[in-house]
């Protein structure tokens, strides 16, 4: 529980990020994904799985050989979002130098963000049920699609027997999970937390529903230029998929095992617009409160922040609301990037992927560019990094995640000493 003072939440201790794993349309694995993010080129392309729909393109994880990576039997019973979660968790644990066969599993927590769960294989099941053949339903249909399985399968694979759950807060799910993971460490509930998010949003029903809501870009003639955060001609987001997992530890525990932190998770703030079931609060007031809460939690001022990894979906309303929120918090917002322009919108996985990107940004002192920003919307007064990466001396950055239902989560990171 956060302590509350007259000025908001009191500062709490940061925790160390000692490992991370990434599965994105820009590549599988942290180094490949980072290289793709630095390139700043959209991965959107025509999607055969969406053929015939009003919007039939997406950003897809390339070259996924699930059977080769996980074994045929395990890959067969997992849906795509859980495969992503498992691969990211394995990489994160290895990256942190941890050995699951030697750890105290009861002290290892797993918290993942999943926005929707999965309906990847449900069409065939509905067809069988509609044909009055319930006895032919797959016994795997239910367990493979439940949102909690992203965390449960990680625990099964790695022997993590501590607290285990999934957070569902739409597009803020992954960031919320990471914030909760820090809470578990600071409360003493766990010694290590695997925290992140995973989703595959490029499913036929998902794509059809978002198209009906007019939330998706309609640039079918040029998918690679469709996602255009903060651009004058933006017209919606592009569906994506992927996962990220961060290994979180108390700083003293990381030092005790001689693990070098890659960055520090210094603050977490959350809020709700309570404004509309899908549209953001136009003035960005609640998102601004989440940013201020994250900064207060971290003991930072707006002047301390060198970079913002924006939610940046490329919807006209969403980008404008985030712009307004940034101007409430910062006298002059620091340089901004929006990586959904490159890898699309992974919904529940997006906040975790962007948190991992923020860690890498601080680690490499390099801001990846926003793709497709040809003409900045003249109503948006922002310094958006575009076209090429920008080297910059940075000590602190925030990552924004703003979801349907008005659910906002903001993470504040600092460089590791």
XYZ file of C-alpha atoms in Angstrom:
417
model
C 0.000 0.000 0.000
C 1.266 3.465 -0.849
C 1.830 5.862 2.032
C -0.079 9.085 1.445
C 1.090 12.538 2.434
C -0.438 15.943 1.863
C 1.418 16.068 -1.440
C 0.555 12.547 -2.696
C 2.274 9.170 -2.329
C 5.550 9.117 -0.421
C 8.710 8.069 -2.181
C 9.424 4.339 -2.016
C 12.541 2.369 -2.790
C 13.404 1.561 -6.408
C 13.897 -2.019 -7.516
C 16.415 -3.385 -9.975
C 15.638 -4.650 -13.477
C 18.184 -7.448 -13.805
C 16.919 -9.185 -16.936
C 14.457 -8.792 -19.764
C 13.023 -10.843 -22.586
C 11.293 -9.615 -25.718
C 9.117 -11.132 -28.431
C 7.957 -8.489 -30.926
C 7.177 -7.997 -34.610
C 10.594 -6.314 -34.792
C 12.207 -9.602 -33.798
C 12.386 -12.397 -31.245
C 14.903 -11.785 -28.468
C 16.053 -8.547 -26.874
C 18.947 -7.812 -29.235
C 17.015 -8.512 -32.432
C 13.984 -6.592 -31.200
C 16.113 -3.620 -30.127
C 17.792 -3.520 -33.531
C 14.371 -3.447 -35.190
C 13.108 -0.712 -32.888
C 16.201 1.395 -33.586
C 15.615 1.028 -37.324
C 12.285 2.817 -36.934
C 10.642 1.021 -39.862
C 7.097 -0.239 -39.583
C 6.634 -4.018 -39.555
C 3.001 -3.813 -40.700
C 2.100 -5.973 -43.649
C -0.853 -7.785 -45.190
C -2.041 -10.521 -42.818
C -3.416 -13.706 -44.460
C -5.181 -14.605 -41.203
C -7.299 -11.447 -41.550
C -8.138 -11.916 -45.222
C -11.565 -10.604 -46.209
C -11.962 -8.306 -43.201
C -12.336 -4.516 -43.455
C -8.777 -4.186 -42.107
C -6.593 -7.099 -43.203
C -3.087 -6.047 -42.163
C -1.153 -6.173 -38.902
C 2.283 -6.344 -37.297
C 3.255 -9.999 -36.855
C 6.001 -11.725 -34.865
C 8.279 -13.119 -37.595
C 9.605 -16.641 -37.971
C 7.960 -18.106 -34.884
C 8.892 -21.794 -34.695
C 7.027 -22.628 -31.505
C 7.506 -26.364 -31.850
C 11.232 -25.940 -32.395
C 11.580 -23.580 -29.439
C 9.241 -25.255 -26.964
C 8.778 -28.775 -28.259
C 5.804 -30.041 -30.260
C 3.717 -31.237 -27.324
C 3.908 -27.983 -25.341
C 3.502 -25.753 -28.399
C 0.400 -27.697 -29.430
C -1.495 -26.967 -26.233
C -0.599 -23.258 -25.979
C -2.221 -20.331 -27.735
C -0.015 -17.695 -29.285
C -0.126 -15.207 -26.390
C 1.078 -17.870 -23.948
C 3.866 -18.991 -26.279
C 5.077 -15.383 -26.385
C 4.918 -15.100 -22.590
C 6.900 -18.287 -22.085
C 9.628 -17.359 -24.567
C 10.009 -13.872 -23.069
C 10.166 -15.256 -19.526
C 12.821 -17.817 -20.420
C 14.974 -15.150 -22.040
C 14.513 -12.738 -19.133
C 15.545 -15.330 -16.549
C 18.596 -16.313 -18.587
C 19.477 -12.655 -19.142
C 19.350 -12.104 -15.376
C 21.759 -14.981 -14.774
C 19.209 -16.884 -12.671
C 19.000 -20.671 -12.525
C 15.435 -21.945 -11.982
C 16.678 -25.358 -10.899
C 18.495 -23.709 -8.019
C 16.102 -21.051 -6.781
C 13.541 -21.121 -3.964
C 10.404 -21.338 -6.085
C 8.129 -20.218 -3.264
C 9.857 -16.816 -3.302
C 9.467 -16.291 -7.076
C 6.377 -14.368 -8.192
C 4.896 -14.029 -11.680
C 2.538 -11.228 -12.699
C 1.577 -10.690 -16.324
C -0.674 -8.244 -18.117
C -3.176 -9.656 -20.606
C -5.848 -7.421 -22.058
C -8.209 -9.885 -23.706
C -7.144 -13.485 -23.272
C -7.339 -15.491 -26.460
C -9.956 -16.568 -28.954
C -7.346 -17.896 -31.353
C -8.863 -21.366 -31.690
C -12.456 -20.750 -30.688
C -14.048 -20.564 -34.156
C -13.694 -24.284 -34.731
C -15.107 -24.977 -31.263
C -18.140 -22.753 -31.890
C -18.669 -24.512 -35.211
C -18.739 -27.907 -33.476
C -21.080 -26.632 -30.781
C -23.352 -25.079 -33.417
C -23.441 -28.429 -35.205
C -24.633 -30.044 -31.943
C -21.389 -31.937 -31.491
C -20.307 -30.946 -27.954
C -18.501 -34.239 -27.524
C -16.047 -33.115 -30.230
C -14.972 -29.954 -28.393
C -11.277 -29.894 -27.564
C -10.468 -30.329 -23.860
C -7.667 -27.818 -24.471
C -10.017 -25.080 -25.692
C -10.744 -23.537 -22.309
C -7.394 -23.790 -20.475
C -5.373 -22.639 -23.488
C -7.387 -19.426 -23.829
C -7.776 -18.249 -20.227
C -5.862 -14.998 -19.566
C -4.319 -16.329 -16.343
C -2.455 -19.007 -18.298
C 0.175 -16.463 -19.384
C 1.365 -16.393 -15.774
C 0.468 -19.994 -14.940
C 2.439 -21.480 -17.833
C 5.513 -19.463 -16.856
C 5.225 -20.875 -13.340
C 4.833 -24.424 -14.669
C 7.838 -24.027 -16.946
C 10.192 -22.379 -14.457
C 8.986 -23.698 -11.106
C 7.857 -20.306 -9.803
C 5.633 -21.126 -6.821
C 5.089 -17.671 -5.343
C 2.205 -15.257 -6.032
C 0.933 -15.755 -9.564
C -1.711 -13.790 -11.414
C -2.685 -11.797 -14.485
C -3.667 -8.139 -14.501
C -6.282 -7.049 -17.037
C -6.469 -3.300 -17.595
C -6.815 -3.146 -21.381
C -3.813 -1.378 -22.943
C -2.432 -0.565 -19.478
C -2.238 -4.243 -18.456
C 1.477 -4.852 -18.974
C 2.575 -1.653 -17.228
C 0.164 -2.324 -14.359
C 1.627 -5.807 -13.923
C 5.152 -4.401 -13.692
C 4.026 -1.852 -11.106
C 2.385 -4.622 -9.086
C 5.551 -6.710 -9.308
C 7.473 -3.890 -7.648
C 4.855 -3.776 -4.892
C 5.351 -7.499 -4.219
C 9.081 -7.004 -3.800
C 8.769 -3.993 -1.529
C 6.167 -5.761 0.629
C 8.513 -8.709 1.106
C 6.138 -11.178 -0.573
C 8.775 -12.249 -3.105
C 12.507 -12.118 -3.669
C 12.255 -12.190 -7.482
C 9.311 -11.198 -9.665
C 8.877 -11.965 -13.345
C 6.613 -9.148 -14.520
C 5.392 -8.210 -17.967
C 2.609 -8.644 -20.482
C 1.642 -10.693 -23.501
C -1.016 -10.620 -26.206
C -1.774 -11.558 -29.766
C -4.268 -8.965 -30.967
C -4.240 -9.982 -34.634
C -7.227 -12.330 -34.382
C -10.182 -12.181 -36.750
C -12.827 -11.282 -34.169
C -10.549 -8.738 -32.500
C -9.692 -7.125 -35.827
C -13.324 -7.047 -36.943
C -14.477 -5.471 -33.667
C -11.793 -2.783 -33.635
C -12.602 -2.011 -37.284
C -16.276 -1.561 -36.389
C -15.217 0.892 -33.684
C -13.239 2.886 -36.288
C -10.130 2.520 -34.114
C -7.874 0.976 -36.781
C -6.027 2.685 -39.602
C -7.627 1.998 -42.992
C -4.457 2.432 -45.092
C -4.828 -0.947 -46.774
C -2.936 0.275 -49.841
C 0.145 0.976 -47.710
C 0.179 -0.963 -44.414
C 3.791 -0.018 -43.687
C 2.819 3.674 -43.462
C -0.435 3.115 -41.575
C 0.637 3.602 -37.949
C 1.504 7.302 -37.626
C 1.556 8.492 -33.994
C 1.363 12.268 -33.623
C 1.313 12.732 -37.400
C -1.115 15.188 -38.976
C -2.610 12.412 -41.113
C -2.968 9.678 -38.469
C -6.182 7.669 -38.664
C -5.892 4.865 -36.102
C -3.643 2.101 -34.837
C -2.395 -1.167 -36.326
C -2.918 -4.423 -34.482
C 0.197 -6.156 -33.224
C 1.320 -8.903 -30.904
C 4.173 -9.838 -28.634
C 5.406 -10.026 -25.067
C 7.989 -8.677 -22.680
C 9.066 -9.907 -19.267
C 11.255 -8.007 -16.808
C 13.077 -9.664 -13.931
C 12.665 -7.455 -10.865
C 14.695 -7.754 -7.667
C 15.438 -5.641 -4.629
C 18.696 -3.810 -5.238
C 20.432 -5.368 -2.240
C 19.473 -8.866 -3.409
C 20.795 -8.210 -6.901
C 24.039 -6.903 -5.461
C 24.331 -9.904 -3.153
C 24.427 -12.249 -6.122
C 26.612 -9.805 -8.096
C 23.977 -9.123 -10.740
C 24.331 -5.753 -12.445
C 21.003 -3.889 -12.755
C 20.148 -2.772 -16.281
C 17.968 0.036 -14.930
C 15.963 0.835 -11.823
C 12.177 0.795 -11.676
C 11.807 3.836 -9.484
C 8.114 4.723 -9.602
C 4.635 3.619 -10.582
C 1.443 5.640 -10.858
C -2.082 4.708 -11.863
C -5.402 6.457 -12.353
C -8.739 6.189 -14.129
C -10.394 8.782 -16.352
C -13.918 7.723 -15.275
C -14.955 9.557 -18.427
C -16.001 7.129 -21.209
C -15.851 3.415 -21.909
C -13.464 3.818 -24.857
C -12.654 7.497 -25.503
C -9.905 9.164 -23.470
C -10.535 12.209 -21.316
C -9.749 15.013 -23.809
C -7.840 17.210 -21.367
C -5.662 14.299 -20.248
C -6.190 15.172 -16.591
C -6.268 11.593 -15.236
C -3.283 10.508 -17.355
C -1.406 13.527 -15.992
C -2.272 12.439 -12.439
C -0.809 8.990 -13.154
C 2.401 10.592 -14.426
C 2.655 12.841 -11.371
C 2.033 9.861 -9.087
C 4.827 7.886 -10.768
C 7.216 10.816 -10.388
C 6.263 11.369 -6.746
C 6.648 7.654 -6.037
C 10.131 7.817 -7.563
C 11.113 11.035 -5.781
C 11.578 12.755 -9.130
C 10.443 16.108 -10.485
C 9.257 16.750 -14.038
C 12.605 18.464 -14.688
C 14.387 15.171 -13.900
C 12.733 13.317 -16.799
C 14.806 13.172 -19.958
C 12.512 11.083 -22.170
C 8.941 9.826 -22.530
C 8.024 6.536 -24.180
C 4.524 7.585 -25.176
C 1.429 5.441 -25.410
C 1.130 6.950 -28.900
C -1.493 4.804 -30.640
C -1.998 7.116 -33.642
C -5.705 7.614 -32.971
C -6.701 11.272 -33.394
C -8.299 11.528 -29.941
C -5.747 9.419 -28.077
C -2.638 11.254 -29.245
C -4.256 14.625 -28.568
C -5.251 13.611 -25.032
C -1.747 12.311 -24.286
C -0.269 15.562 -25.626
C -2.518 17.504 -23.244
C -1.505 15.281 -20.331
C 2.186 15.792 -21.063
C 1.738 19.548 -21.107
C -0.014 19.423 -17.738
C 2.991 17.654 -16.187
C 5.945 19.193 -18.025
C 6.643 22.832 -18.699
C 8.241 21.598 -21.892
C 7.816 17.849 -22.522
C 11.125 16.027 -23.051
C 11.813 14.080 -26.272
C 9.078 11.565 -27.028
C 8.954 8.346 -29.023
C 6.075 6.026 -29.911
C 7.178 2.502 -30.808
C 3.691 1.323 -31.784
C 4.531 2.993 -35.077
C 7.076 0.207 -35.632
C 5.528 -2.852 -33.974
C 1.814 -2.100 -33.796
C -0.418 -2.262 -30.744
C -0.108 -5.455 -28.690
C -2.886 -4.355 -26.276
C -2.113 -6.165 -22.981
C 1.488 -6.735 -24.013
C 2.119 -3.171 -25.196
C 2.938 -1.565 -21.846
C 5.438 -4.283 -20.965
C 7.130 -4.128 -24.372
C 7.391 -0.350 -24.076
C 8.742 -0.638 -20.523
C 11.445 -2.988 -21.800
C 12.175 -0.532 -24.605
C 12.523 2.249 -22.033
C 15.033 0.161 -20.077
C 17.042 -0.409 -23.269
C 16.790 3.273 -24.151
C 18.365 4.239 -20.828
C 20.914 1.463 -21.041
C 22.088 2.452 -24.530
C 21.486 6.212 -24.092
C 19.665 6.140 -27.418
C 16.015 6.926 -28.212
C 14.507 4.771 -30.985
C 12.590 6.764 -33.594
C 8.882 7.030 -34.269
C 8.114 5.559 -37.691
C 5.987 7.319 -40.312
C 6.097 10.772 -38.737
C 6.135 12.848 -41.906
C 4.308 15.966 -40.709
C 3.820 16.600 -37.003
C 0.226 17.554 -36.228
C 0.473 21.361 -35.897
C -1.840 21.267 -32.862
C 0.625 19.042 -30.970
C 3.593 20.832 -29.433
C 5.977 17.907 -28.892
C 9.576 17.020 -29.662
C 8.961 13.631 -31.286
C 12.048 11.625 -32.209
C 11.551 10.514 -35.823
C 13.344 8.956 -38.795
C 16.605 8.129 -36.996
C 17.582 7.230 -33.409
C 18.632 10.108 -31.204
C 21.631 9.798 -28.861
C 20.871 11.641 -25.641
C 22.296 11.815 -22.166
C 19.500 10.385 -20.008
C 19.132 9.554 -16.337
C 15.357 9.112 -16.053
C 12.450 8.279 -18.342
C 8.772 7.442 -18.082
C 6.657 4.982 -20.047
C 2.946 5.759 -20.472
C 0.175 3.198 -20.957
C -3.389 4.480 -21.397
C -6.206 1.970 -21.893
C -9.864 1.556 -22.776
C -12.031 2.247 -19.761
C -9.762 5.174 -18.954
C -7.239 3.001 -17.112
C -3.817 4.647 -16.979
C -0.483 3.253 -15.774
C 2.868 5.038 -15.818
C 6.287 3.618 -14.964
C 9.312 5.723 -14.060
C 12.789 4.276 -14.711
C 16.242 5.598 -13.877
C 19.687 4.541 -14.980
C 21.429 1.982 -12.779
C 24.328 3.257 -10.670
